């Protein structure tokens, strides 16, 4: 795991409060895919320092579970929110074995899945944990943006990319997986989840005041990709299919 989320966790927590990529692009774009969260049981997979947790508590969620592989991140969340959240360490590559079946209304997973090599156990766990009619919203690196870093030149092959990021004011080595849109979409649908919305995010105009050049770049280029996926019971999806067929028949 990158030292960005362990040794530099406190600095990372400060930076993402108001930076362009997280505060003015990623968080508003993810939040726009969520319905009203009041009274909902929410699981935050890869919660980081708790910027989302803060917002979930402000939305009056019922139960908030925050999970991260980094002990430092989990400690930050516990120190900020105490007993208002249930926070613990777990590598989501192994799924979420401690979460009960059909127990979450909403699962969010912002900017985490590019650190996971095999997405299958993650989405299988999400499907198992979601209540019937629950949903998941996640964001990850945009496959087209990451393709610039490909060494193989083969868009369709998964690659481990290593870079140095200056997010915390000093270069920190980060490794992540670059993968195709097909791989992401197949991992989702293989689990039984249905993709109901996909977006490429919208940069907030306020970014102009922080950096005109970064704002321009993000206005013109995709950087992250955002999905909403639904757990629809088989009978419900059959019903949707039935109505779609009826509509097609009427339109003939
Ligand atoms: C870019 S940060 C995003 C944090 C938070 N989701 C947010 O958007 O503010 C990525 C987080 O994912 C966590 N992470 C990375 N790999 C993980 C894994 N395999 N299991 C659980 N958490 C992981 C890191 O420790 C870090 O806190």
Coordinates of C-alpha atoms and ligand atoms in Angstrom, one line a residue, residues 1 5 12 22 26-27 44-49 51-52 67-70 73 90-93 110-112 115-116, ligand 1:
X1 CA 0.0 0.0 0.0
X5 CA -2.4 6.6 2.9
X12 CA -3.5 13.7 2.9
X22 CA -11.2 15.5 -4.7
X26 CA -14.6 13.7 -7.4
X27 CA -16.8 14.3 -4.4
X44 CA -18.0 3.5 2.9
X45 CA -15.5 1.1 1.4
X46 CA -12.0 2.7 1.4
X47 CA -13.2 5.5 3.6
X48 CA -9.8 7.3 3.7
X49 CA -9.7 10.2 6.3
X51 CA -14.4 13.4 4.2
X52 CA -17.4 11.4 3.0
X67 CA -13.7 0.4 6.1
X68 CA -10.1 1.0 5.0
X69 CA -7.0 -1.1 4.6
X70 CA -4.9 1.6 6.3
X73 CA -7.0 6.2 8.0
X90 CA -10.2 -4.6 6.0
X91 CA -8.5 -5.2 2.6
X92 CA -11.5 -5.1 0.3
X93 CA -9.6 -7.3 -2.3
X110 CA -14.8 6.5 -4.1
X111 CA -11.3 6.3 -5.7
X112 CA -10.3 2.9 -4.3
X115 CA -5.8 -0.2 -6.0
X116 CA -7.5 -3.6 -6.3
Ligands
LIG1 C1 -7.7 8.0 -2.8 S1 -8.1 7.5 -1.2 C2 -9.8 7.8 -1.2 C3 -10.4 7.9 0.2 C4 -11.9 8.2 0.2 N1 -12.7 7.2 -0.4 C5 -12.2 9.5 -0.4 O1 -12.6 9.6 -1.6 O2 -12.0 10.5 0.3 C6 -8.0 5.7 -1.3 C7 -8.2 5.0 0.0 O3 -8.4 3.6 -0.3 C8 -7.7 2.8 0.6 N2 -7.4 1.5 0.1 C9 -6.5 1.2 -0.9 N3 -6.5 -0.1 -1.2 C10 -7.5 -0.6 -0.4 C11 -7.9 -2.0 -0.2 N4 -7.4 -3.0 -0.9 N5 -8.9 -2.2 0.8 C12 -9.4 -1.2 1.5 N6 -9.0 0.1 1.3 C13 -8.0 0.4 0.4 C14 -6.5 3.7 1.0 O4 -6.0 3.3 2.2 C15 -7.1 5.1 1.0 O5 -7.6 5.5 2.2

